[in-house]
Amino acid sequence: MTARTETDDPRALAERAGRALEDAPALEILTWAVDTFGARFCVTSSMEDAVVAHLASRVRPGVDVVFLDTGYHFPETIGTRDAVDAVMDVRVITLTPHRTVAEQDAEHGPRLHDRDPDLCCALRKVAPLEEGLAGYDAWATGLRRDESPTRAHTPVVGWDEKRGKVKVSPIARWTQADVDAYVTEHGVLTNPLLLDGYASVGCAPCTRRVLEGEDARAGRWAGRGKTECGLHG
């Protein structure tokens, strides 16, 4: 692919890259992102696993890995973050909401996540991420098309309209089997909850184990008619 120039429209750049890299390996997609954006590229991670962080570190050692500490995470998730920071060649950056859980409870009442999960996600996830990504032109996610119907058309490189940034999903075409194989081959850190019936790990109050036959996202906001927190649409 051709290098980025100062006159490139970032949306057009993302669309061209998405078409050109659709069938490319994840490392090639990340190499394009690093070559194009340099230090203004980061990886975001929920610490469900460290697969994308590990891939990116192979292309750019010391790459920024952005993690949202909502105040509601399982202890296992915080432990995974700390382990990634300790043993991988990345720089973990932890973002936090403006208000602690106690301060949010005082303003909005306890258990906002039960009464208005969209507002809770907006306050504890969406707003902190938008501020945290201000210094970057592109960000990488671990989204996969096989996770749920809402993610079935995720581009490997696309345009994040909400934030005005290029959004890279290098493992969008991977299956769970691909992830498992990569984890095994490279000894990548994963959240212990994945071995305890959880297929997707989010905030503790809004995450449950999945049942046989359910898709990977079924354990998130179960029974609430909600499938995404707002970070990805």
Tab-separated table of C-alpha atoms in Angstrom:
chain	number	residue	atom	x	y	z
A	1	MET	CA	0.000	0.000	0.000
A	2	THR	CA	1.088	3.565	-0.569
A	3	ALA	CA	2.222	5.694	2.333
A	4	ARG	CA	0.006	8.359	3.785
A	5	THR	CA	0.506	11.932	2.619
A	6	GLU	CA	-0.434	15.192	4.303
A	7	THR	CA	-3.221	15.724	1.765
A	8	ASP	CA	-4.896	12.356	2.376
A	9	ASP	CA	-8.467	12.564	3.599
A	10	PRO	CA	-8.483	10.186	6.598
A	11	ARG	CA	-11.897	8.771	5.760
A	12	ALA	CA	-10.844	8.007	2.189
A	13	LEU	CA	-7.560	6.603	3.503
A	14	ALA	CA	-9.451	4.236	5.817
A	15	GLU	CA	-11.808	3.115	3.073
A	16	ARG	CA	-8.945	2.421	0.654
A	17	ALA	CA	-7.016	0.518	3.297
A	18	GLY	CA	-10.081	-1.487	4.256
A	19	ARG	CA	-10.517	-2.663	0.686
A	20	ALA	CA	-6.816	-3.326	0.088
A	21	LEU	CA	-6.248	-5.165	3.360
A	22	GLU	CA	-9.491	-7.165	3.561
A	23	ASP	CA	-7.697	-10.463	2.995
A	24	ALA	CA	-4.386	-9.504	4.619
A	25	PRO	CA	-2.980	-11.222	7.727
A	26	ALA	CA	-3.439	-9.390	11.015
A	27	LEU	CA	0.264	-8.518	11.252
A	28	GLU	CA	0.162	-6.898	7.814
A	29	ILE	CA	-2.858	-4.821	8.795
A	30	LEU	CA	-1.109	-3.664	11.960
A	31	THR	CA	2.110	-2.948	10.061
A	32	TRP	CA	0.146	-0.661	7.756
A	33	ALA	CA	-1.355	1.124	10.771
A	34	VAL	CA	1.999	1.590	12.501
A	35	ASP	CA	3.728	2.724	9.295
A	36	THR	CA	0.899	5.157	8.588
A	37	PHE	CA	0.288	6.652	12.031
A	38	GLY	CA	3.377	5.901	14.113
A	39	ALA	CA	3.024	7.087	17.715
A	40	ARG	CA	-0.456	8.401	16.946
A	41	PHE	CA	-1.733	4.835	16.790
A	42	CYS	CA	-2.807	2.838	19.834
A	43	VAL	CA	-4.452	-0.432	20.754
A	44	THR	CA	-7.507	-0.568	23.002
A	45	SER	CA	-8.077	-3.627	25.163
A	46	SER	CA	-10.820	-4.785	27.512
A	47	MET	CA	-8.302	-7.292	28.918
A	48	GLU	CA	-10.500	-10.180	27.891
A	49	ASP	CA	-7.297	-11.313	26.247
A	50	ALA	CA	-4.090	-9.667	25.052
A	51	VAL	CA	-4.101	-11.019	21.490
A	52	VAL	CA	-4.240	-7.699	19.604
A	53	ALA	CA	-1.832	-6.087	22.067
A	54	HIS	CA	0.588	-8.968	21.501
A	55	LEU	CA	0.234	-8.721	17.722
A	56	ALA	CA	0.811	-4.968	17.791
A	57	SER	CA	3.835	-5.312	20.065
A	58	ARG	CA	5.454	-7.520	17.419
A	59	VAL	CA	5.133	-4.651	14.950
A	60	ARG	CA	5.779	-1.756	17.332
A	61	PRO	CA	7.433	-2.734	20.644
A	62	GLY	CA	6.226	-0.464	23.427
A	63	VAL	CA	2.939	0.293	21.651
A	64	ASP	CA	0.342	2.133	23.727
A	65	VAL	CA	-2.421	-0.164	25.004
A	66	VAL	CA	-5.411	1.775	26.330
A	67	PHE	CA	-7.585	0.183	29.010
A	68	LEU	CA	-10.814	1.565	30.484
A	69	ASP	CA	-11.080	1.000	34.229
A	70	THR	CA	-14.790	1.561	34.760
A	71	GLY	CA	-14.696	0.821	38.479
A	72	TYR	CA	-16.927	-2.188	37.901
A	73	HIS	CA	-14.425	-4.700	36.542
A	74	PHE	CA	-13.962	-8.222	37.825
A	75	PRO	CA	-10.761	-8.602	39.887
A	76	GLU	CA	-9.581	-11.059	37.220
A	77	THR	CA	-9.743	-8.304	34.601
A	78	ILE	CA	-7.633	-5.914	36.656
A	79	GLY	CA	-5.209	-8.765	37.274
A	80	THR	CA	-4.960	-9.435	33.556
A	81	ARG	CA	-4.222	-5.770	32.910
A	82	ASP	CA	-1.470	-5.757	35.526
A	83	ALA	CA	0.043	-8.945	34.098
A	84	VAL	CA	0.003	-7.553	30.553
A	85	ASP	CA	1.719	-4.402	31.773
A	86	ALA	CA	4.345	-6.446	33.612
A	87	VAL	CA	5.299	-9.044	31.026
A	88	MET	CA	4.497	-7.680	27.561
A	89	ASP	CA	6.437	-5.114	25.536
A	90	VAL	CA	3.623	-2.558	25.635
A	91	ARG	CA	2.772	0.620	27.535
A	92	VAL	CA	-0.556	0.160	29.307
A	93	ILE	CA	-2.492	3.395	29.756
A	94	THR	CA	-5.445	3.178	32.146
A	95	LEU	CA	-8.331	5.578	31.637
A	96	THR	CA	-10.877	6.279	34.379
A	97	PRO	CA	-14.234	8.108	34.411
A	98	HIS	CA	-14.508	11.601	35.868
A	99	ARG	CA	-16.529	10.252	38.808
A	100	THR	CA	-15.857	7.296	41.038
A	101	VAL	CA	-18.636	4.742	41.439
A	102	ALA	CA	-19.539	6.314	44.795
A	103	GLU	CA	-19.705	9.800	43.252
A	104	GLN	CA	-21.854	8.511	40.399
A	105	ASP	CA	-24.161	6.790	42.890
A	106	ALA	CA	-24.525	10.059	44.799
A	107	GLU	CA	-25.458	11.954	41.632
A	108	HIS	CA	-27.578	9.393	39.773
A	109	GLY	CA	-28.557	6.902	42.465
A	110	PRO	CA	-27.147	3.420	43.093
A	111	ARG	CA	-27.015	0.717	40.424
A	112	LEU	CA	-27.378	3.037	37.469
A	113	HIS	CA	-26.210	0.093	35.346
A	114	ASP	CA	-29.508	-1.660	36.121
A	115	ARG	CA	-31.796	1.336	35.661
A	116	ASP	CA	-30.124	3.028	32.690
A	117	PRO	CA	-27.259	0.917	31.325
A	118	ASP	CA	-26.820	3.201	28.305
A	119	LEU	CA	-26.157	6.204	30.529
A	120	CYS	CA	-23.831	4.183	32.743
A	121	CYS	CA	-21.821	3.062	29.715
A	122	ALA	CA	-21.766	6.616	28.360
A	123	LEU	CA	-20.348	7.958	31.618
A	124	ARG	CA	-17.939	5.166	32.465
A	125	LYS	CA	-16.806	3.999	29.013
A	126	VAL	CA	-17.674	6.222	26.075
A	127	ALA	CA	-16.703	9.613	27.524
A	128	PRO	CA	-13.372	8.457	29.014
A	129	LEU	CA	-12.382	6.714	25.781
A	130	GLU	CA	-13.164	9.744	23.643
A	131	GLU	CA	-10.938	11.851	25.883
A	132	GLY	CA	-8.254	9.182	26.018
A	133	LEU	CA	-8.097	8.829	22.239
A	134	ALA	CA	-7.699	12.572	21.689
A	135	GLY	CA	-3.955	12.217	21.110
A	136	TYR	CA	-4.285	9.486	18.494
A	137	ASP	CA	-5.316	9.424	14.846
A	138	ALA	CA	-6.058	5.689	14.743
A	139	TRP	CA	-6.965	2.962	17.206
A	140	ALA	CA	-7.073	-0.813	17.074
A	141	THR	CA	-9.740	-3.055	18.533
A	142	GLY	CA	-10.205	-6.788	18.980
A	143	LEU	CA	-13.607	-6.880	17.275
A	144	ARG	CA	-14.401	-10.074	15.357
A	145	ARG	CA	-17.188	-10.693	12.883
A	146	ASP	CA	-18.097	-14.044	14.412
A	147	GLU	CA	-18.866	-12.586	17.852
A	148	SER	CA	-22.410	-11.418	17.120
A	149	PRO	CA	-24.699	-10.314	14.270
A	150	THR	CA	-24.017	-6.659	15.123
A	151	ARG	CA	-20.319	-7.186	14.372
A	152	ALA	CA	-20.723	-9.321	11.253
A	153	HIS	CA	-19.669	-6.548	8.871
A	154	THR	CA	-16.756	-5.095	10.857
A	155	PRO	CA	-14.129	-3.800	8.402
A	156	VAL	CA	-10.472	-4.604	9.031
A	157	VAL	CA	-9.844	-0.871	8.548
A	158	GLY	CA	-12.710	1.571	8.717
A	159	TRP	CA	-13.711	5.110	9.615
A	160	ASP	CA	-14.865	5.889	13.152
A	161	GLU	CA	-17.400	8.600	12.365
A	162	LYS	CA	-18.146	9.379	16.002
A	163	ARG	CA	-14.535	10.177	16.864
A	164	GLY	CA	-13.170	11.194	13.468
A	165	LYS	CA	-10.441	8.548	13.591
A	166	VAL	CA	-9.315	5.501	11.661
A	167	LYS	CA	-10.436	2.302	13.367
A	168	VAL	CA	-8.410	-0.856	12.819
A	169	SER	CA	-9.772	-4.331	13.586
A	170	PRO	CA	-6.910	-6.605	12.555
A	171	ILE	CA	-8.547	-9.851	13.699
A	172	ALA	CA	-12.026	-9.063	12.345
A	173	ARG	CA	-11.905	-12.118	10.081
A	174	TRP	CA	-10.604	-14.461	12.793
A	175	THR	CA	-12.716	-17.156	14.418
A	176	GLN	CA	-12.573	-18.212	18.040
A	177	ALA	CA	-10.472	-21.157	16.879
A	178	ASP	CA	-7.975	-18.721	15.328
A	179	VAL	CA	-7.769	-16.804	18.605
A	180	ASP	CA	-7.302	-19.990	20.607
A	181	ALA	CA	-4.561	-21.180	18.261
A	182	TYR	CA	-2.699	-17.863	18.511
A	183	VAL	CA	-2.978	-17.831	22.305
A	184	THR	CA	-1.579	-21.362	22.465
A	185	GLU	CA	1.234	-20.756	19.972
A	186	HIS	CA	2.469	-17.545	21.595
A	187	GLY	CA	1.489	-18.087	25.226
A	188	VAL	CA	-0.646	-14.951	25.211
A	189	LEU	CA	-2.242	-13.823	28.462
A	190	THR	CA	-6.000	-14.303	28.711
A	191	ASN	CA	-8.562	-13.414	31.350
A	192	PRO	CA	-9.110	-16.392	33.702
A	193	LEU	CA	-12.870	-15.864	33.403
A	194	LEU	CA	-12.722	-17.261	29.871
A	195	LEU	CA	-12.078	-20.640	31.494
A	196	ASP	CA	-15.059	-20.188	33.813
A	197	GLY	CA	-17.929	-19.994	31.338
A	198	TYR	CA	-17.589	-16.375	30.253
A	199	ALA	CA	-17.244	-15.852	26.494
A	200	SER	CA	-17.095	-12.049	26.638
A	201	VAL	CA	-15.886	-10.142	29.681
A	202	GLY	CA	-17.170	-6.694	30.592
A	203	CYS	CA	-18.235	-4.996	33.814
A	204	ALA	CA	-19.167	-7.467	36.558
A	205	PRO	CA	-22.749	-6.257	37.154
A	206	CYS	CA	-23.622	-6.581	33.447
A	207	THR	CA	-21.815	-9.800	32.495
A	208	ARG	CA	-22.834	-13.413	32.990
A	209	ARG	CA	-21.653	-16.792	31.783
A	210	VAL	CA	-22.992	-17.887	28.391
A	211	LEU	CA	-25.201	-20.896	27.855
A	212	GLU	CA	-24.612	-23.631	25.310
A	213	GLY	CA	-25.571	-22.446	21.824
A	214	GLU	CA	-25.442	-18.725	22.664
A	215	ASP	CA	-23.168	-16.345	20.781
A	216	ALA	CA	-20.171	-14.825	22.506
A	217	ARG	CA	-21.955	-11.574	23.328
A	218	ALA	CA	-25.056	-13.158	24.878
A	219	GLY	CA	-23.631	-12.808	28.371
A	220	ARG	CA	-23.444	-9.032	28.146
A	221	TRP	CA	-26.471	-7.063	29.435
A	222	ALA	CA	-28.514	-10.269	29.315
A	223	GLY	CA	-32.264	-9.632	29.223
A	224	ARG	CA	-31.860	-5.918	28.633
A	225	GLY	CA	-32.086	-5.751	24.821
A	226	LYS	CA	-28.633	-4.156	24.761
A	227	THR	CA	-25.711	-5.618	22.807
A	228	GLU	CA	-23.085	-2.851	22.681
A	229	CYS	CA	-21.777	-0.338	25.207
A	230	GLY	CA	-21.472	2.502	22.697
A	231	LEU	CA	-17.737	2.236	22.060
A	232	HIS	CA	-18.369	0.444	18.771
A	233	GLY	CA	-21.740	1.806	17.722
